[in-house]
mmCIF file of C-alpha atoms in Angstrom:
data_model
loop_
_atom_site.group_PDB
_atom_site.id
_atom_site.type_symbol
_atom_site.label_atom_id
_atom_site.label_comp_id
_atom_site.label_asym_id
_atom_site.label_seq_id
_atom_site.Cartn_x
_atom_site.Cartn_y
_atom_site.Cartn_z
ATOM 1 C CA UNK A 1 -60.837 -31.829 19.535
ATOM 2 C CA UNK A 2 -61.546 -27.998 17.123
ATOM 3 C CA UNK A 3 -58.638 -27.830 15.422
ATOM 4 C CA UNK A 4 -56.866 -23.711 16.206
ATOM 5 C CA UNK A 5 -56.450 -22.181 13.247
ATOM 6 C CA UNK A 6 -54.261 -20.621 11.135
ATOM 7 C CA UNK A 7 -52.785 -17.545 11.725
ATOM 8 C CA UNK A 8 -50.598 -16.531 8.528
ATOM 9 C CA UNK A 9 -47.904 -14.042 8.864
ATOM 10 C CA UNK A 10 -48.603 -10.780 8.193
ATOM 11 C CA UNK A 11 -46.291 -8.431 5.403
ATOM 12 C CA UNK A 12 -43.725 -6.233 6.807
ATOM 13 C CA UNK A 13 -44.858 -3.182 5.276
ATOM 14 C CA UNK A 14 -43.789 -1.203 2.015
ATOM 15 C CA UNK A 15 -40.955 1.411 3.399
ATOM 16 C CA UNK A 16 -40.613 -0.234 7.133
ATOM 17 C CA UNK A 17 -37.357 0.459 8.853
ATOM 18 C CA UNK A 18 -35.357 -1.717 11.808
ATOM 19 C CA UNK A 19 -32.298 -1.291 13.525
ATOM 20 C CA UNK A 20 -30.799 -3.748 15.665
ATOM 21 C CA UNK A 21 -27.695 -5.175 17.336
ATOM 22 C CA UNK A 22 -25.259 -7.049 14.704
ATOM 23 C CA UNK A 23 -22.085 -8.626 16.338
ATOM 24 C CA UNK A 24 -20.987 -5.772 18.164
ATOM 25 C CA UNK A 25 -22.460 -3.377 15.395
ATOM 26 C CA UNK A 26 -25.756 -1.835 14.208
ATOM 27 C CA UNK A 27 -27.726 -3.168 11.544
ATOM 28 C CA UNK A 28 -29.742 -1.391 9.381
ATOM 29 C CA UNK A 29 -33.041 -3.039 7.506
ATOM 30 C CA UNK A 30 -36.038 -1.215 5.623
ATOM 31 C CA UNK A 31 -38.254 -2.853 3.739
ATOM 32 C CA UNK A 32 -38.531 -2.951 -0.561
ATOM 33 C CA UNK A 33 -41.781 -3.910 -1.729
ATOM 34 C CA UNK A 34 -40.809 -4.628 -6.084
ATOM 35 C CA UNK A 35 -43.338 -6.184 -8.429
ATOM 36 C CA UNK A 36 -41.408 -9.876 -7.452
ATOM 37 C CA UNK A 37 -42.368 -9.823 -4.154
ATOM 38 C CA UNK A 38 -40.811 -7.615 -0.177
ATOM 39 C CA UNK A 39 -37.086 -7.433 -0.277
ATOM 40 C CA UNK A 40 -34.967 -5.794 2.727
ATOM 41 C CA UNK A 41 -32.608 -3.670 1.966
ATOM 42 C CA UNK A 42 -29.849 -3.680 4.593
ATOM 43 C CA UNK A 43 -26.591 -1.918 5.736
ATOM 44 C CA UNK A 44 -23.559 -2.293 8.657
ATOM 45 C CA UNK A 45 -22.828 0.763 10.661
ATOM 46 C CA UNK A 46 -20.854 0.470 13.691
ATOM 47 C CA UNK A 47 -22.480 2.621 16.275
ATOM 48 C CA UNK A 48 -25.818 3.243 16.783
ATOM 49 C CA UNK A 49 -25.425 6.755 16.469
ATOM 50 C CA UNK A 50 -24.745 6.072 12.711
ATOM 51 C CA UNK A 51 -27.413 3.255 12.655
ATOM 52 C CA UNK A 52 -29.982 6.417 13.145
ATOM 53 C CA UNK A 53 -28.570 8.290 10.866
ATOM 54 C CA UNK A 54 -28.661 5.952 8.394
ATOM 55 C CA UNK A 55 -31.561 4.464 8.508
ATOM 56 C CA UNK A 56 -33.401 8.208 8.609
ATOM 57 C CA UNK A 57 -31.283 9.017 5.023
ATOM 58 C CA UNK A 58 -32.784 4.943 3.593
ATOM 59 C CA UNK A 59 -36.687 5.414 5.304
ATOM 60 C CA UNK A 60 -35.726 9.022 2.796
ATOM 61 C CA UNK A 61 -34.961 8.029 -0.365
ATOM 62 C CA UNK A 62 -37.779 5.157 0.092
ATOM 63 C CA UNK A 63 -39.988 7.744 0.324
ATOM 64 C CA UNK A 64 -38.672 9.540 -2.840
ATOM 65 C CA UNK A 65 -38.527 6.376 -4.623
ATOM 66 C CA UNK A 66 -35.071 6.465 -4.368
ATOM 67 C CA UNK A 67 -34.056 3.216 -3.142
ATOM 68 C CA UNK A 68 -33.853 0.564 -5.034
ATOM 69 C CA UNK A 69 -34.439 -2.578 -4.366
ATOM 70 C CA UNK A 70 -31.026 -5.306 -3.625
ATOM 71 C CA UNK A 71 -31.789 -7.511 -6.180
ATOM 72 C CA UNK A 72 -30.949 -4.394 -9.317
ATOM 73 C CA UNK A 73 -28.348 -3.448 -6.985
ATOM 74 C CA UNK A 74 -25.234 -3.265 -10.146
ATOM 75 C CA UNK A 75 -22.057 -3.805 -9.172
ATOM 76 C CA UNK A 76 -21.085 -0.770 -10.735
ATOM 77 C CA UNK A 77 -23.547 1.406 -8.113
ATOM 78 C CA UNK A 78 -22.140 -1.581 -5.242
ATOM 79 C CA UNK A 79 -18.058 -0.268 -5.925
ATOM 80 C CA UNK A 80 -20.073 3.704 -5.267
ATOM 81 C CA UNK A 81 -21.199 2.609 -2.126
ATOM 82 C CA UNK A 82 -17.122 0.812 -1.015
ATOM 83 C CA UNK A 83 -15.938 4.114 -2.031
ATOM 84 C CA UNK A 84 -18.078 5.976 0.031
ATOM 85 C CA UNK A 85 -18.542 3.888 3.129
ATOM 86 C CA UNK A 86 -14.522 3.289 2.492
ATOM 87 C CA UNK A 87 -13.624 7.462 1.978
ATOM 88 C CA UNK A 88 -12.282 8.620 5.656
ATOM 89 C CA UNK A 89 -10.610 5.193 5.972
ATOM 90 C CA UNK A 90 -7.940 4.903 3.306
ATOM 91 C CA UNK A 91 -5.229 7.288 2.368
ATOM 92 C CA UNK A 92 -5.335 9.996 -0.073
ATOM 93 C CA UNK A 93 -2.795 8.018 -2.775
ATOM 94 C CA UNK A 94 -5.157 4.259 -1.588
ATOM 95 C CA UNK A 95 -8.552 6.605 -2.450
ATOM 96 C CA UNK A 96 -7.437 7.829 -5.893
ATOM 97 C CA UNK A 97 -5.507 4.386 -7.074
ATOM 98 C CA UNK A 98 -8.881 2.814 -6.091
ATOM 99 C CA UNK A 99 -10.879 5.832 -7.641
ATOM 100 C CA UNK A 100 -8.791 5.145 -10.938
ATOM 101 C CA UNK A 101 -8.877 0.191 -11.095
ATOM 102 C CA UNK A 102 -12.662 0.969 -10.322
ATOM 103 C CA UNK A 103 -13.437 3.635 -13.708
ATOM 104 C CA UNK A 104 -10.564 2.196 -15.988
ATOM 105 C CA UNK A 105 -10.831 -2.032 -14.931
ATOM 106 C CA UNK A 106 -13.729 -2.960 -12.953
ATOM 107 C CA UNK A 107 -16.920 -0.542 -13.677
ATOM 108 C CA UNK A 108 -16.254 -1.134 -18.061
ATOM 109 C CA UNK A 109 -16.244 -5.043 -17.882
ATOM 110 C CA UNK A 110 -18.529 -5.743 -14.580
ATOM 111 C CA UNK A 111 -20.592 -2.411 -13.858
ATOM 112 C CA UNK A 112 -23.231 -3.885 -15.703
ATOM 113 C CA UNK A 113 -23.270 -6.587 -13.732
ATOM 114 C CA UNK A 114 -26.037 -7.321 -11.119
ATOM 115 C CA UNK A 115 -24.986 -8.367 -8.203
ATOM 116 C CA UNK A 116 -27.005 -10.967 -7.643
ATOM 117 C CA UNK A 117 -26.317 -12.597 -11.115
ATOM 118 C CA UNK A 118 -22.679 -11.783 -10.643
ATOM 119 C CA UNK A 119 -20.473 -15.406 -10.702
ATOM 120 C CA UNK A 120 -17.378 -17.225 -10.175
ATOM 121 C CA UNK A 121 -16.914 -16.786 -14.003
ATOM 122 C CA UNK A 122 -17.510 -13.373 -14.920
ATOM 123 C CA UNK A 123 -14.288 -12.905 -11.705
ATOM 124 C CA UNK A 124 -11.945 -15.703 -13.914
ATOM 125 C CA UNK A 125 -13.279 -13.877 -16.814
ATOM 126 C CA UNK A 126 -11.836 -10.399 -15.760
ATOM 127 C CA UNK A 127 -8.591 -11.749 -14.598
ATOM 128 C CA UNK A 128 -7.892 -13.252 -17.908
ATOM 129 C CA UNK A 129 -8.941 -9.948 -19.905
ATOM 130 C CA UNK A 130 -6.399 -7.895 -17.445
ATOM 131 C CA UNK A 131 -3.365 -9.947 -17.626
ATOM 132 C CA UNK A 132 -2.907 -10.060 -21.010
ATOM 133 C CA UNK A 133 -2.057 -6.415 -20.871
ATOM 134 C CA UNK A 134 -1.462 -5.622 -17.613
ATOM 135 C CA UNK A 135 0.435 -6.612 -14.710
ATOM 136 C CA UNK A 136 0.575 -9.188 -12.237
ATOM 137 C CA UNK A 137 0.180 -5.513 -9.248
ATOM 138 C CA UNK A 138 -2.266 -4.258 -10.740
ATOM 139 C CA UNK A 139 -4.628 -7.259 -11.552
ATOM 140 C CA UNK A 140 -3.545 -8.155 -7.431
ATOM 141 C CA UNK A 141 -5.305 -4.440 -6.579
ATOM 142 C CA UNK A 142 -8.089 -4.815 -8.874
ATOM 143 C CA UNK A 143 -9.188 -8.098 -6.261
ATOM 144 C CA UNK A 144 -8.692 -6.812 -3.762
ATOM 145 C CA UNK A 145 -11.729 -3.834 -4.665
ATOM 146 C CA UNK A 146 -13.729 -6.758 -5.919
ATOM 147 C CA UNK A 147 -12.631 -8.457 -3.386
ATOM 148 C CA UNK A 148 -13.626 -5.597 -0.367
ATOM 149 C CA UNK A 149 -17.256 -4.561 -3.093
ATOM 150 C CA UNK A 150 -19.064 -8.381 -2.455
ATOM 151 C CA UNK A 151 -17.936 -8.451 1.139
ATOM 152 C CA UNK A 152 -19.726 -5.263 2.390
ATOM 153 C CA UNK A 153 -22.298 -7.041 -0.277
ATOM 154 C CA UNK A 154 -22.343 -9.640 2.165
ATOM 155 C CA UNK A 155 -22.655 -8.110 4.828
ATOM 156 C CA UNK A 156 -25.502 -5.941 3.771
ATOM 157 C CA UNK A 157 -27.711 -9.259 3.216
ATOM 158 C CA UNK A 158 -27.439 -8.478 -0.926
ATOM 159 C CA UNK A 159 -25.511 -11.707 -1.619
ATOM 160 C CA UNK A 160 -24.791 -15.049 0.386
ATOM 161 C CA UNK A 161 -21.642 -15.419 0.030
ATOM 162 C CA UNK A 162 -18.371 -13.305 -2.016
ATOM 163 C CA UNK A 163 -17.759 -15.413 -5.292
ATOM 164 C CA UNK A 164 -14.529 -13.062 -5.688
ATOM 165 C CA UNK A 165 -13.171 -15.144 -2.408
ATOM 166 C CA UNK A 166 -11.794 -18.613 -4.120
ATOM 167 C CA UNK A 167 -11.188 -17.081 -7.196
ATOM 168 C CA UNK A 168 -7.023 -17.334 -8.071
ATOM 169 C CA UNK A 169 -5.411 -15.029 -10.543
ATOM 170 C CA UNK A 170 -4.303 -16.604 -14.000
ATOM 171 C CA UNK A 171 -0.470 -17.998 -13.074
ATOM 172 C CA UNK A 172 2.292 -15.376 -14.681
ATOM 173 C CA UNK A 173 5.776 -15.885 -16.538
ATOM 174 C CA UNK A 174 8.046 -13.753 -14.656
ATOM 175 C CA UNK A 175 10.044 -11.093 -17.400
ATOM 176 C CA UNK A 176 13.513 -11.008 -17.352
ATOM 177 C CA UNK A 177 13.995 -7.820 -15.420
ATOM 178 C CA UNK A 178 10.929 -8.569 -13.121
ATOM 179 C CA UNK A 179 13.492 -10.870 -12.011
ATOM 180 C CA UNK A 180 16.833 -9.130 -12.516
ATOM 181 C CA UNK A 181 17.456 -8.483 -8.899
ATOM 182 C CA UNK A 182 16.481 -4.534 -7.906
ATOM 183 C CA UNK A 183 19.226 -4.633 -5.054
ATOM 184 C CA UNK A 184 23.194 -3.371 -6.165
ATOM 185 C CA UNK A 185 25.901 -4.763 -4.488
ATOM 186 C CA UNK A 186 28.004 -2.564 -2.223
ATOM 187 C CA UNK A 187 30.392 -1.174 -5.436
ATOM 188 C CA UNK A 188 27.575 -0.597 -7.408
ATOM 189 C CA UNK A 189 25.775 1.548 -4.467
ATOM 190 C CA UNK A 190 29.427 2.643 -4.090
ATOM 191 C CA UNK A 191 29.382 4.258 -8.015
ATOM 192 C CA UNK A 192 25.869 4.929 -7.711
ATOM 193 C CA UNK A 193 26.401 7.557 -4.768
ATOM 194 C CA UNK A 194 29.691 9.192 -6.537
ATOM 195 C CA UNK A 195 27.429 9.652 -9.638
ATOM 196 C CA UNK A 196 24.625 11.119 -7.447
ATOM 197 C CA UNK A 197 27.857 13.135 -4.847
ATOM 198 C CA UNK A 198 27.363 16.772 -6.838
ATOM 199 C CA UNK A 199 23.705 16.557 -6.681
ATOM 200 C CA UNK A 200 23.611 15.587 -2.925
ATOM 201 C CA UNK A 201 26.005 18.723 -2.715
ATOM 202 C CA UNK A 202 23.498 21.175 -2.799
ATOM 203 C CA UNK A 203 20.283 19.279 -1.952
ATOM 204 C CA UNK A 204 21.624 17.196 0.913
ATOM 205 C CA UNK A 205 22.385 13.560 1.216
ATOM 206 C CA UNK A 206 18.668 12.125 0.154
ATOM 207 C CA UNK A 207 20.027 8.976 -2.368
ATOM 208 C CA UNK A 208 22.740 8.514 0.416
ATOM 209 C CA UNK A 209 20.272 8.629 3.698
ATOM 210 C CA UNK A 210 18.401 6.197 1.167
ATOM 211 C CA UNK A 211 20.655 3.435 0.355
ATOM 212 C CA UNK A 212 21.430 3.001 3.851
ATOM 213 C CA UNK A 213 18.342 3.632 6.187
ATOM 214 C CA UNK A 214 15.403 2.698 2.978
ATOM 215 C CA UNK A 215 13.447 5.225 3.536
ATOM 216 C CA UNK A 216 10.554 5.248 1.029
ATOM 217 C CA UNK A 217 11.382 8.174 -1.243
ATOM 218 C CA UNK A 218 8.308 9.860 -0.260
ATOM 219 C CA UNK A 219 9.103 9.892 3.361
ATOM 220 C CA UNK A 220 12.462 11.235 2.256
ATOM 221 C CA UNK A 221 11.008 14.114 0.394
ATOM 222 C CA UNK A 222 8.627 14.571 3.438
ATOM 223 C CA UNK A 223 11.268 14.068 6.240
ATOM 224 C CA UNK A 224 12.180 17.703 7.967
ATOM 225 C CA UNK A 225 14.015 18.442 10.572
ATOM 226 C CA UNK A 226 12.987 18.505 14.080
ATOM 227 C CA UNK A 227 12.682 14.537 13.038
ATOM 228 C CA UNK A 228 16.188 14.927 12.975
ATOM 229 C CA UNK A 229 17.784 14.346 16.451
ATOM 230 C CA UNK A 230 21.517 14.607 15.313
ATOM 231 C CA UNK A 231 22.541 14.704 19.418
ATOM 232 C CA UNK A 232 21.115 11.725 20.082
ATOM 233 C CA UNK A 233 21.214 10.084 16.708
ATOM 234 C CA UNK A 234 18.210 8.796 16.280
ATOM 235 C CA UNK A 235 15.992 10.132 12.988
ATOM 236 C CA UNK A 236 12.047 9.801 13.137
ATOM 237 C CA UNK A 237 9.877 8.596 10.285
ATOM 238 C CA UNK A 238 6.680 10.821 10.285
ATOM 239 C CA UNK A 239 5.512 11.647 7.406
ATOM 240 C CA UNK A 240 4.757 11.109 3.255
ATOM 241 C CA UNK A 241 4.746 13.295 1.024
ATOM 242 C CA UNK A 242 2.278 10.353 -1.663
ATOM 243 C CA UNK A 243 1.347 11.225 -5.077
ATOM 244 C CA UNK A 244 -2.220 11.636 -6.120
ATOM 245 C CA UNK A 245 -3.158 11.707 -9.286
ATOM 246 C CA UNK A 246 0.840 14.350 -10.307
ATOM 247 C CA UNK A 247 0.246 16.031 -7.184
ATOM 248 C CA UNK A 248 2.628 16.082 -4.606
ATOM 249 C CA UNK A 249 0.185 15.573 -1.105
ATOM 250 C CA UNK A 250 1.284 15.924 1.829
ATOM 251 C CA UNK A 251 0.186 12.218 4.386
ATOM 252 C CA UNK A 252 1.512 9.753 6.731
ATOM 253 C CA UNK A 253 3.187 6.170 6.410
ATOM 254 C CA UNK A 254 2.381 3.847 4.603
ATOM 255 C CA UNK A 255 1.517 1.417 7.104
ATOM 256 C CA UNK A 256 2.117 1.417 10.555
ATOM 257 C CA UNK A 257 4.805 0.046 11.251
ATOM 258 C CA UNK A 258 6.025 2.504 8.692
ATOM 259 C CA UNK A 259 5.960 5.553 11.630
ATOM 260 C CA UNK A 260 9.624 3.969 12.898
ATOM 261 C CA UNK A 261 12.667 5.573 14.500
ATOM 262 C CA UNK A 262 15.900 4.585 12.932
ATOM 263 C CA UNK A 263 19.311 5.348 15.106
ATOM 264 C CA UNK A 264 21.806 6.633 13.491
ATOM 265 C CA UNK A 265 25.924 5.520 13.611
ATOM 266 C CA UNK A 266 28.110 8.958 14.088
ATOM 267 C CA UNK A 267 29.397 9.585 10.778
ATOM 268 C CA UNK A 268 25.721 9.562 9.028
ATOM 269 C CA UNK A 269 25.114 12.520 12.122
ATOM 270 C CA UNK A 270 27.975 13.982 10.724
ATOM 271 C CA UNK A 271 27.305 13.953 7.425
ATOM 272 C CA UNK A 272 23.683 15.786 7.846
ATOM 273 C CA UNK A 273 25.174 17.805 10.768
ATOM 274 C CA UNK A 274 27.671 19.430 7.725
ATOM 275 C CA UNK A 275 24.423 18.767 5.207
ATOM 276 C CA UNK A 276 22.045 20.939 7.530
ATOM 277 C CA UNK A 277 25.542 23.478 7.829
ATOM 278 C CA UNK A 278 25.848 23.984 3.921
ATOM 279 C CA UNK A 279 21.781 24.115 3.701
ATOM 280 C CA UNK A 280 21.677 27.420 6.017
ATOM 281 C CA UNK A 281 24.993 28.781 4.179
ATOM 282 C CA UNK A 282 23.020 27.876 0.789
ATOM 283 C CA UNK A 283 19.828 29.319 1.853
ATOM 284 C CA UNK A 284 21.340 33.429 2.967
ATOM 285 C CA UNK A 285 23.177 33.479 -0.573
ATOM 286 C CA UNK A 286 19.354 33.063 -2.311
ATOM 287 C CA UNK A 287 18.556 35.227 0.556
ATOM 288 C CA UNK A 288 14.464 36.411 0.515
ATOM 289 C CA UNK A 289 13.863 33.792 -2.846
ATOM 290 C CA UNK A 290 14.757 30.672 -0.423
ATOM 291 C CA UNK A 291 12.058 29.441 1.331
ATOM 292 C CA UNK A 292 12.798 27.954 4.412
ATOM 293 C CA UNK A 293 10.425 24.970 4.595
ATOM 294 C CA UNK A 294 12.135 22.586 7.528
ATOM 295 C CA UNK A 295 12.806 20.118 4.860
ATOM 296 C CA UNK A 296 16.158 17.951 5.577
ATOM 297 C CA UNK A 297 16.247 17.914 1.312
ATOM 298 C CA UNK A 298 15.478 20.624 -0.382
ATOM 299 C CA UNK A 299 15.940 21.934 -4.169
ATOM 300 C CA UNK A 300 17.730 25.354 -4.991
ATOM 301 C CA UNK A 301 14.876 27.690 -3.451
ATOM 302 C CA UNK A 302 15.101 25.620 -0.409
ATOM 303 C CA UNK A 303 11.365 23.164 -0.813
ATOM 304 C CA UNK A 304 10.496 19.468 -0.622
ATOM 305 C CA UNK A 305 11.286 17.266 -4.003
ATOM 306 C CA UNK A 306 9.327 15.886 -5.669
ATOM 307 C CA UNK A 307 8.894 12.032 -4.939
ATOM 308 C CA UNK A 308 8.550 12.028 -9.317
ATOM 309 C CA UNK A 309 11.477 14.244 -9.224
ATOM 310 C CA UNK A 310 13.457 12.018 -7.346
ATOM 311 C CA UNK A 311 12.793 8.772 -8.798
ATOM 312 C CA UNK A 312 13.809 10.636 -11.698
ATOM 313 C CA UNK A 313 16.635 11.886 -10.398
ATOM 314 C CA UNK A 314 17.732 7.926 -9.582
ATOM 315 C CA UNK A 315 17.259 6.308 -13.589
ATOM 316 C CA UNK A 316 19.919 9.485 -14.517
ATOM 317 C CA UNK A 317 22.833 8.999 -11.782
ATOM 318 C CA UNK A 318 22.107 4.867 -12.368
ATOM 319 C CA UNK A 319 22.463 5.688 -16.149
ATOM 320 C CA UNK A 320 25.337 7.885 -15.800
ATOM 321 C CA UNK A 321 26.723 4.665 -12.764
ATOM 322 C CA UNK A 322 26.403 2.758 -15.412
ATOM 323 C CA UNK A 323 24.040 0.419 -13.708
ATOM 324 C CA UNK A 324 20.298 -0.250 -16.029
ATOM 325 C CA UNK A 325 17.410 -0.595 -14.512
ATOM 326 C CA UNK A 326 17.793 1.668 -10.947
ATOM 327 C CA UNK A 327 15.233 3.143 -9.635
ATOM 328 C CA UNK A 328 14.656 4.832 -5.550
ATOM 329 C CA UNK A 329 12.212 2.066 -4.680
ATOM 330 C CA UNK A 330 15.266 -0.507 -5.757
ATOM 331 C CA UNK A 331 17.897 1.159 -3.187
ATOM 332 C CA UNK A 332 14.906 0.095 -0.144
ATOM 333 C CA UNK A 333 15.836 -3.350 -1.664
ATOM 334 C CA UNK A 334 19.928 -2.477 -2.087
ATOM 335 C CA UNK A 335 20.009 -1.209 2.343
ATOM 336 C CA UNK A 336 16.901 -4.551 3.190
ATOM 337 C CA UNK A 337 19.950 -7.094 1.367
ATOM 338 C CA UNK A 338 23.358 -4.877 2.584
ATOM 339 C CA UNK A 339 22.052 -5.158 5.448
ATOM 340 C CA UNK A 340 21.256 -8.948 5.719
ATOM 341 C CA UNK A 341 23.978 -9.717 4.425
ATOM 342 C CA UNK A 342 26.687 -8.101 6.860
ATOM 343 C CA UNK A 343 24.615 -10.201 9.365
ATOM 344 C CA UNK A 344 22.083 -7.983 10.829
ATOM 345 C CA UNK A 345 19.242 -10.161 11.772
ATOM 346 C CA UNK A 346 16.404 -10.225 10.004
ATOM 347 C CA UNK A 347 13.570 -8.391 12.886
ATOM 348 C CA UNK A 348 16.068 -5.567 13.064
ATOM 349 C CA UNK A 349 15.665 -4.645 9.459
ATOM 350 C CA UNK A 350 12.201 -5.234 9.184
ATOM 351 C CA UNK A 351 12.156 -2.370 11.901
ATOM 352 C CA UNK A 352 14.591 0.291 10.078
ATOM 353 C CA UNK A 353 12.625 -0.360 6.594
ATOM 354 C CA UNK A 354 9.068 -0.323 8.802
ATOM 355 C CA UNK A 355 7.571 -3.370 7.498
ATOM 356 C CA UNK A 356 5.315 -4.917 9.664
ATOM 357 C CA UNK A 357 5.707 -8.995 8.665
ATOM 358 C CA UNK A 358 9.891 -10.340 8.404
ATOM 359 C CA UNK A 359 8.207 -12.309 5.661
ATOM 360 C CA UNK A 360 7.533 -9.231 3.752
ATOM 361 C CA UNK A 361 11.493 -8.191 3.980
ATOM 362 C CA UNK A 362 13.102 -11.519 3.729
ATOM 363 C CA UNK A 363 11.240 -13.436 0.696
ATOM 364 C CA UNK A 364 10.777 -9.238 -1.389
ATOM 365 C CA UNK A 365 12.918 -7.312 -0.273
ATOM 366 C CA UNK A 366 16.015 -9.891 -0.200
ATOM 367 C CA UNK A 367 18.959 -10.460 -2.766
ATOM 368 C CA UNK A 368 21.173 -13.156 -1.693
ATOM 369 C CA UNK A 369 24.855 -12.323 -3.704
ATOM 370 C CA UNK A 370 27.322 -14.119 -4.928
ATOM 371 C CA UNK A 371 29.589 -13.697 -2.662
ATOM 372 C CA UNK A 372 27.481 -14.808 0.228
ATOM 373 C CA UNK A 373 27.014 -18.156 -1.676
ATOM 374 C CA UNK A 374 30.601 -18.182 -1.839
ATOM 375 C CA UNK A 375 31.003 -17.845 1.756
ATOM 376 C CA UNK A 376 28.840 -20.446 2.576
ATOM 377 C CA UNK A 377 29.657 -23.505 0.485
ATOM 378 C CA UNK A 378 31.083 -26.293 2.319
ATOM 379 C CA UNK A 379 32.834 -29.948 1.497
ATOM 380 C CA UNK A 380 30.837 -33.270 2.747
ATOM 381 C CA UNK A 381 33.747 -32.449 6.351
ATOM 382 C CA UNK A 382 32.018 -29.176 6.754
ATOM 383 C CA UNK A 383 28.180 -30.555 6.299
ATOM 384 C CA UNK A 384 28.757 -33.437 9.210
ATOM 385 C CA UNK A 385 29.717 -31.500 11.638
ATOM 386 C CA UNK A 386 27.318 -31.035 14.237
ATOM 387 C CA UNK A 387 25.383 -27.808 14.417
ATOM 388 C CA UNK A 388 25.546 -24.386 12.354
ATOM 389 C CA UNK A 389 28.539 -22.740 10.409
ATOM 390 C CA UNK A 390 29.032 -19.700 9.756
ATOM 391 C CA UNK A 391 25.397 -19.048 8.968
ATOM 392 C CA UNK A 392 23.225 -15.138 9.223
ATOM 393 C CA UNK A 393 19.386 -15.267 11.464
ATOM 394 C CA UNK A 394 18.792 -15.031 7.656
ATOM 395 C CA UNK A 395 19.651 -17.873 6.534
ATOM 396 C CA UNK A 396 18.005 -19.057 9.836
ATOM 397 C CA UNK A 397 14.936 -17.826 8.364
ATOM 398 C CA UNK A 398 14.821 -17.102 5.166
ATOM 399 C CA UNK A 399 11.538 -18.024 4.782
ATOM 400 C CA UNK A 400 10.084 -20.306 1.229
ATOM 401 C CA UNK A 401 13.297 -22.463 0.799
#
């Protein structure tokens, strides 16, 4: 019997494009012919309509000779693709921070490397180099951006795997200063608030509220009277004034959980009501130069504070009170720690602070004060009693101990 003739598979034409469903999204592919053979440029998009636009753009780039094969894609070009693909998704401060991380730390060291030639060793060398001069926080940010970029390369079929995914950061020694408690004790907080009192008489009880409710500095700066219901005794955190390359920029809270409603004690309602009256009187006194911005905490002209100014003032009042290393964000740690120390359930404190995970509240924001150790100290007779004695929910749910 005669053997059937072998049919040779035809080559995909140079510049051929396709758009097909892919894992609930759509994948765009365009074939590029190079000296080394054919390669496909791939993109994954959420909708078919967007896929048609991307396909048209890729085909137009190919016709003008602007479409490069995956083998020539550099890390710098990939990082640019990441920024463009996330520009509408990232908040303004996140966008600016990530662009700075790319420009200052990723491009100088890895930018010229071909993505398909990038190895885990390159990534580890970068982390080791940066660890000599920069904080663990910055290294984590660099790692996050690089991982996102390489995951984009995986999705677009440039590389089969994300080589940065399993590369650990170098183990950093914790400095003595970073080990110091960020939270103030109740006595220290009282001293700090006394130092800030003259300022708060004409600007509003911003440090009082920050220490009590754990507001971020941008949340405090952006707080408006329309989001404070004195009749119901509640405060809504809806806005966030972030600093983007030195300029205050209106935005929303840092996370979805950050958009929250916090109950107010009767004395806190009275404090804010008294300030509202003084603020109105101050506006009348200033006259036509007063700006009725609607913000709760304001300058002598009625405008909201620059968040950096609040940070500077926190350090200055801390120094006046004889307290070292006081920061505005440290008041957030103080709020969490003092509430937990007095037995407020961790889940409640988490909600007040706008944390998405209670582990963050307990492991990062919680300071265990010395008096708590004395409160729970026991002898053997107490240890042998059945059931927990004088243990708060915080102790029971403490993570990592």
